Coordinates of C-alpha atoms and ligand atoms in Angstrom, one line a residue:
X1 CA -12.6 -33.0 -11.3
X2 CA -10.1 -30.0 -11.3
X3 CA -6.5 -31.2 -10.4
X4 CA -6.4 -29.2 -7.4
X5 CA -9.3 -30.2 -6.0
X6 CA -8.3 -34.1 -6.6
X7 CA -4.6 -33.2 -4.9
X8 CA -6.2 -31.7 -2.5
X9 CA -8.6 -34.1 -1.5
X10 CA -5.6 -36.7 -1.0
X11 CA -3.9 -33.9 0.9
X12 CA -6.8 -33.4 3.3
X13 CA -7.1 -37.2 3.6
X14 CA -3.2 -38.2 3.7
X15 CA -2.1 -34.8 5.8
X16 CA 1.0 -34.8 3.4
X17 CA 2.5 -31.3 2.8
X18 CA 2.3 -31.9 -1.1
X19 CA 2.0 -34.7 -3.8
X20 CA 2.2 -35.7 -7.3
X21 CA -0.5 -36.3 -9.2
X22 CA -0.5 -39.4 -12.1
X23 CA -0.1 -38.2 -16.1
X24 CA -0.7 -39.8 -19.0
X25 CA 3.1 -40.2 -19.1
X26 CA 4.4 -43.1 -17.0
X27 CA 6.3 -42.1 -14.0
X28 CA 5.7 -38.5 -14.6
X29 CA 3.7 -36.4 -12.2
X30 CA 2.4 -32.8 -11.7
X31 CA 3.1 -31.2 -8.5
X32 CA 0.0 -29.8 -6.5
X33 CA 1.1 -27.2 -3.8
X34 CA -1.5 -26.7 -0.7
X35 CA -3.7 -23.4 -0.7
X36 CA -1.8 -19.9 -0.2
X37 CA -2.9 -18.8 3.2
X38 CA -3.9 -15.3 3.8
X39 CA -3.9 -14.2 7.3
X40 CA -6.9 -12.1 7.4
X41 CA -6.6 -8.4 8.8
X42 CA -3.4 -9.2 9.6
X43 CA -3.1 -11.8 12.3
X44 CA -5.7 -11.1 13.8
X45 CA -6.2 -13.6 16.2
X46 CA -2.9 -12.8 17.8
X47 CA -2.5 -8.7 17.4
X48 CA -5.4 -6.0 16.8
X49 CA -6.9 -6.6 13.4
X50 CA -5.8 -4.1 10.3
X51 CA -3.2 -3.2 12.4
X52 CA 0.8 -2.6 11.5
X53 CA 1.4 -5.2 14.4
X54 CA -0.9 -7.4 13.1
X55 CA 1.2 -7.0 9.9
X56 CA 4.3 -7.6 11.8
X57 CA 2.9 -10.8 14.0
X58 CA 2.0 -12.5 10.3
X59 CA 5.7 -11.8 9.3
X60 CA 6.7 -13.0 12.7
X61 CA 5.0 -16.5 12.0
X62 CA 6.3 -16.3 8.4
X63 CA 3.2 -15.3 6.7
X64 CA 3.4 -14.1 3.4
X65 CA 0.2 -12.7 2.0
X66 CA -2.1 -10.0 4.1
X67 CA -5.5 -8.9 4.0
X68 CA -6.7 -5.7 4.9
X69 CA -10.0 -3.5 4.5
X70 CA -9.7 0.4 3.0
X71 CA -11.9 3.4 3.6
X72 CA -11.5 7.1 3.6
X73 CA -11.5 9.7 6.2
X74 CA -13.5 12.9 6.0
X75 CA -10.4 14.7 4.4
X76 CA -9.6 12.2 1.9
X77 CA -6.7 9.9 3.4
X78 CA -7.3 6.4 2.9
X79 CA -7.5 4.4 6.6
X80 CA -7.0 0.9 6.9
X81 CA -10.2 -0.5 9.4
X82 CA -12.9 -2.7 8.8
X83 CA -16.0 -0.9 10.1
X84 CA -17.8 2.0 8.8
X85 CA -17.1 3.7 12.3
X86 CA -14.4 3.9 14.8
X87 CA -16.2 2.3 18.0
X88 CA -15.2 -1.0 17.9
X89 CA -11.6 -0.8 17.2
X90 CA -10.9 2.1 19.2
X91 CA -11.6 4.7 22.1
X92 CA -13.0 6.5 19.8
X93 CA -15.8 7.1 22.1
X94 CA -13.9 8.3 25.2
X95 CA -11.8 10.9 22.7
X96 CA -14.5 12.2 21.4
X97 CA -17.8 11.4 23.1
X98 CA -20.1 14.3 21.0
X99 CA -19.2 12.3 18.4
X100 CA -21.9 9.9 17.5
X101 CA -22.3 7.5 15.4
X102 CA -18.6 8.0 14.9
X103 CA -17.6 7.0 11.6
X104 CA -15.4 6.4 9.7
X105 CA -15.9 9.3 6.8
X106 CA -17.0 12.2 9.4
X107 CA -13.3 12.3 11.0
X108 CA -10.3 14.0 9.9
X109 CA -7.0 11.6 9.4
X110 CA -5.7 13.9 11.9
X111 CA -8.2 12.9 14.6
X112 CA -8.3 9.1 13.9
X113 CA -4.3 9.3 14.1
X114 CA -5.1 10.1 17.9
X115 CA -7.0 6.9 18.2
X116 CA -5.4 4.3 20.6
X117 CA -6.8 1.1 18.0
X118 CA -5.1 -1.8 20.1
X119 CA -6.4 -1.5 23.7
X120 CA -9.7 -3.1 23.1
X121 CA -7.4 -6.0 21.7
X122 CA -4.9 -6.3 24.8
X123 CA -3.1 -4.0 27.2
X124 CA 0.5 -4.9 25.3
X125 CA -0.8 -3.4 22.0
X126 CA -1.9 0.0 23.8
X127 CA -1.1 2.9 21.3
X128 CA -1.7 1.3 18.5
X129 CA -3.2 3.2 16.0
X130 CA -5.5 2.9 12.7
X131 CA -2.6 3.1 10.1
X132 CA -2.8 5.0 6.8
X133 CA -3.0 2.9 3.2
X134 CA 0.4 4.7 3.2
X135 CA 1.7 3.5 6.0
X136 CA -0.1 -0.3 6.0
X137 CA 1.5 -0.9 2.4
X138 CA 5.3 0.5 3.7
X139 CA 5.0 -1.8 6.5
X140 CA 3.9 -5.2 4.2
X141 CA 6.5 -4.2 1.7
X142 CA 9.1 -4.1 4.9
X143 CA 8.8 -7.6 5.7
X144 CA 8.1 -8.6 1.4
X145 CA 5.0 -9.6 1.7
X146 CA 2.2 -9.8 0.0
X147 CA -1.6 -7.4 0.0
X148 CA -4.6 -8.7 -0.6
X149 CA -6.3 -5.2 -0.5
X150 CA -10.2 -5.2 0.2
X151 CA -12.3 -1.8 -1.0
X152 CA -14.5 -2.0 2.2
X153 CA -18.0 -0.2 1.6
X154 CA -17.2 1.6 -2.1
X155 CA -20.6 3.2 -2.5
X156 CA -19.3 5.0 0.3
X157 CA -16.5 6.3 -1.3
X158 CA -17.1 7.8 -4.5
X159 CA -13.7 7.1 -6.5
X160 CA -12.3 5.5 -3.9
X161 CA -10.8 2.6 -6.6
X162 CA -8.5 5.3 -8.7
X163 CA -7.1 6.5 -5.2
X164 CA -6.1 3.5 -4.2
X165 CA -4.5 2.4 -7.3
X166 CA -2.5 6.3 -6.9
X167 CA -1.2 4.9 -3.5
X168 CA -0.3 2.1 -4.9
X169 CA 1.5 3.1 -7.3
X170 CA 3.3 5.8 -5.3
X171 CA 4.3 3.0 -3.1
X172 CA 6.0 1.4 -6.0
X173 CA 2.9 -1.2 -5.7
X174 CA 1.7 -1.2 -9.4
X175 CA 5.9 -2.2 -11.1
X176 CA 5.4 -5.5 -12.9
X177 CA 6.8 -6.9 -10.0
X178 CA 4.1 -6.7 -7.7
X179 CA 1.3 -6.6 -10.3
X180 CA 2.7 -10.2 -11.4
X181 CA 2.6 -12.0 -7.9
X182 CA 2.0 -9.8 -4.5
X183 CA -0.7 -7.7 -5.3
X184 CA -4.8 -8.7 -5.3
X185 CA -7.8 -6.4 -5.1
X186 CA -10.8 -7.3 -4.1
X187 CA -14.5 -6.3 -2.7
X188 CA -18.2 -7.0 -2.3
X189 CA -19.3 -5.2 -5.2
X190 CA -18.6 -6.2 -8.9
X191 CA -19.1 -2.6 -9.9
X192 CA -15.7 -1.3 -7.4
X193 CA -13.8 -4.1 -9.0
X194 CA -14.4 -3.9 -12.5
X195 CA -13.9 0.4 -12.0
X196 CA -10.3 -1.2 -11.0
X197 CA -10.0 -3.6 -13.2
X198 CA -11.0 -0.9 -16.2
X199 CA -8.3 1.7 -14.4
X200 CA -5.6 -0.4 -13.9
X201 CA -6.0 -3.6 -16.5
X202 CA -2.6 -5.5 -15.3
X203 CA -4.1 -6.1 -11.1
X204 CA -5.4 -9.4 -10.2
X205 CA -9.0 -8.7 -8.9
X206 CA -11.0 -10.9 -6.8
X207 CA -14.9 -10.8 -6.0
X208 CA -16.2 -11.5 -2.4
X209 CA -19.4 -14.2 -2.1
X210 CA -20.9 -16.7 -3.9
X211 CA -22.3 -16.0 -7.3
X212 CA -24.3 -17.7 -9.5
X213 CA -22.3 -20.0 -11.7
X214 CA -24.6 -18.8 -14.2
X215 CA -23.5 -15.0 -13.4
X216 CA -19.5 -16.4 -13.6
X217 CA -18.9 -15.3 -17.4
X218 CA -19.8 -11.7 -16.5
X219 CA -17.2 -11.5 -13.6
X220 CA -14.6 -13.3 -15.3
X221 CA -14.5 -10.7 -17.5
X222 CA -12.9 -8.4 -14.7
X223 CA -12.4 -10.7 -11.9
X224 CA -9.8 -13.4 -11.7
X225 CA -10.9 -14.3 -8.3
X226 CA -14.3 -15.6 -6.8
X227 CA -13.6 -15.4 -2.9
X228 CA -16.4 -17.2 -1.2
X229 CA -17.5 -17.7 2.9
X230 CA -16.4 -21.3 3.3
X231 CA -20.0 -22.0 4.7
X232 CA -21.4 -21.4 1.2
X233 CA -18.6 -23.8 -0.4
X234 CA -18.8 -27.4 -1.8
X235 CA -16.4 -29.1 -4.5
X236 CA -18.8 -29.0 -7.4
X237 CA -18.9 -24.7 -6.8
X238 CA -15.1 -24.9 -6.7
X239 CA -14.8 -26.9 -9.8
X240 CA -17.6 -24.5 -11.7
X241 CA -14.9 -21.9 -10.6
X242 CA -11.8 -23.2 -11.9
X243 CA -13.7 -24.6 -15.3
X244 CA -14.2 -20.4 -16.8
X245 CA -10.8 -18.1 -17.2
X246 CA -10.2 -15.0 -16.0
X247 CA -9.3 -11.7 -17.6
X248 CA -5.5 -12.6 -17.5
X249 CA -6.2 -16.0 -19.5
X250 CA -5.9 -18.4 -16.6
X251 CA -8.8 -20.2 -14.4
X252 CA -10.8 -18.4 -12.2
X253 CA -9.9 -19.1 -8.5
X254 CA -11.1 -19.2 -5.5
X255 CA -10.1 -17.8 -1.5
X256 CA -12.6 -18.6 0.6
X257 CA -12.9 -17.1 4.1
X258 CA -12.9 -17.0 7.3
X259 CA -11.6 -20.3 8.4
X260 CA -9.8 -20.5 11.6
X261 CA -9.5 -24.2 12.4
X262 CA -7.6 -27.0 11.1
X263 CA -10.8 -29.1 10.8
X264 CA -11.9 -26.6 8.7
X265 CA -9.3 -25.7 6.6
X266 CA -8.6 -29.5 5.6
X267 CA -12.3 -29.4 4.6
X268 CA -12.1 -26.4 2.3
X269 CA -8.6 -27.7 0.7
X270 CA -10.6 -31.3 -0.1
X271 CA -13.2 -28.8 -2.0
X272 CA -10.0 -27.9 -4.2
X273 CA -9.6 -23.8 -2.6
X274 CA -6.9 -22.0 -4.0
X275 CA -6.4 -19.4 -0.8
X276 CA -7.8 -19.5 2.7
X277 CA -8.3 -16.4 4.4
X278 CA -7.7 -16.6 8.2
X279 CA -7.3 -15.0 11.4
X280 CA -4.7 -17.8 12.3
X281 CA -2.6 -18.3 9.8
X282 CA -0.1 -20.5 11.6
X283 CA -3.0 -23.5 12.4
X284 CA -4.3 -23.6 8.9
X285 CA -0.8 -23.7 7.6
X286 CA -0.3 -26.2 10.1
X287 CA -3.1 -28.1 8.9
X288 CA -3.3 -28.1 4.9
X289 CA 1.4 -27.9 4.7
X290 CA 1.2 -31.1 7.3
X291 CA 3.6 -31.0 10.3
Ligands
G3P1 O1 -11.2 -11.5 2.9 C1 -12.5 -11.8 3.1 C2 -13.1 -11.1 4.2 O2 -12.3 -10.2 4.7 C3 -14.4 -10.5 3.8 O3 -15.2 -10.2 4.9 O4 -16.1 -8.7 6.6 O5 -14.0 -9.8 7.1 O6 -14.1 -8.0 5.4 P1 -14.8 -9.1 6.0
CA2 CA1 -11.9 -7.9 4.6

């Protein structure tokens, strides 16, 4: 079994924060540190998802790495939302009520700015808006944290991939710095990430669901990550995982999502996960760090 998912096991089963495993070599041990945890859309259980105060309530709780989800406006600005349209994350329908079906790539960056994207959350986050990839990447790189960057619905967005990296690298996002440790793309479709994986070699990818193992050595040839639905998981899947390497020479790993319980997130750390994506990021830390 992978040495993670052994550690981890323990971990689940002990409810220590970390441990060391036995070597060959007598009183030596390897460390095994608990899954990263991602808080997913921000934290999005506590402040209006993709968000900047979802951004800031992570930092807040001392989150460090953030997901988001990126599509483009009819004029070409990339928007940080998770739906195709506007309705459910903001008045939207009220502004403009001729509107319909509302999405995402039929309004100007210009009219979404005039969205209020937090009421539907809570009357304390009224006036929040839909940031800009700009704006979303300022704000993470304010508190130093870390992006987990989802390409939400490429076939969409024709060329969506090579403006993104752009952003990112106006941003300062693609120095070696951030390329090495705070910066990971990922998305549905295999074709989006190996576009970015061809454009920009040097960027951790990571592919969302649950491939055939059998289809693994394809992906790894682009993807360092295969990002799961925790319903979908078991140990032996995480183990088939870790066993390939990734385009950057080390095994394959694996954030699963979207686990928001500590029940839960004990279970997916005893399958040997790398990350756990989550809406609450301070009960999974909770949970798989110990208290
Ligand atoms: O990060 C994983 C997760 O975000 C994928 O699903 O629909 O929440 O974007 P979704
Ligand atoms: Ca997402």
């Amino acid at each position: 079994m992978h040495a993670r998912a052994v550690a981890a096991m323990a971990t689940a089963l002990l409810g220590t924060a970390a441990f060391l495993l036995p070597t060959s070599d007598a009183g030596a041990g390897i460390a095994v540190e608990p899954p990263t945890v991602i808080a997913h859309r921000g934290a999005s259980a506590y402040a209006p998802e993709n968000t900047l105060a979802a951004v800031d309530k992570a930092a807040e709780l001392g989150v460090d790495w953030i997901e988001n989800d990126v599509q483009r406006t009819r004029d070409g600005e990339l928007v940080v939302i998770h739906d195709d349209n506007l309705k459910r994350t903001t008045d939207v329908e009220e502004v403009f009520p001729d509107r319909a079906p509302w999405k995402v790539r039929d309004f100007t960056a210009a009219e979404i700015a005039l969205l209020d994207a937090g009421s539907w959350f809570g009357p304390a986050y009224a006036g929040a808006r839909v940031p800009t990839l700009e704006q979303y990447v300022g704000r993470v790189e304010h508190h130093h944290q870390k992006l987990l960057l989802e390409i939400k619905n490429p076939d969409l967005y024709p060329g969506i991939e090579q403006q993104t990296l752009k952003v990112l690298d106006n941003e300062g996002w693609l120095d070696r710095q951030h390329v090495a440790d705070r910066l990971i793309v990922q998305s549905f479709s295999a074709e989006s990430l190996r576009t970015v994986h061809d454009l920009e070699p040097g960027v951790k990818t990571g592919l969302l669901g649950t491939p055939d193992v059998s289809d693994l050595p394809g992906y790894a040839t682009f993807a360092d990550q295969i990002n799961p639905s925790y319903g979908s998981l078991s140990t032996s899947y995480v183990a088939a995982v870790h066993a390939f390497s990734g385009p950057h020479g080390r095994p394959l790993e694996v954030f699963t999502w979207t686990v928001n319980d500590a029940d839960t997130a004990r279970l997916v750390t005893g399958y040997g996960v790398d990350g756990i994506i989550t809406n609450k990021p301070d009960v999974v830390r909770d949970a798989v760090h110990g208290v």
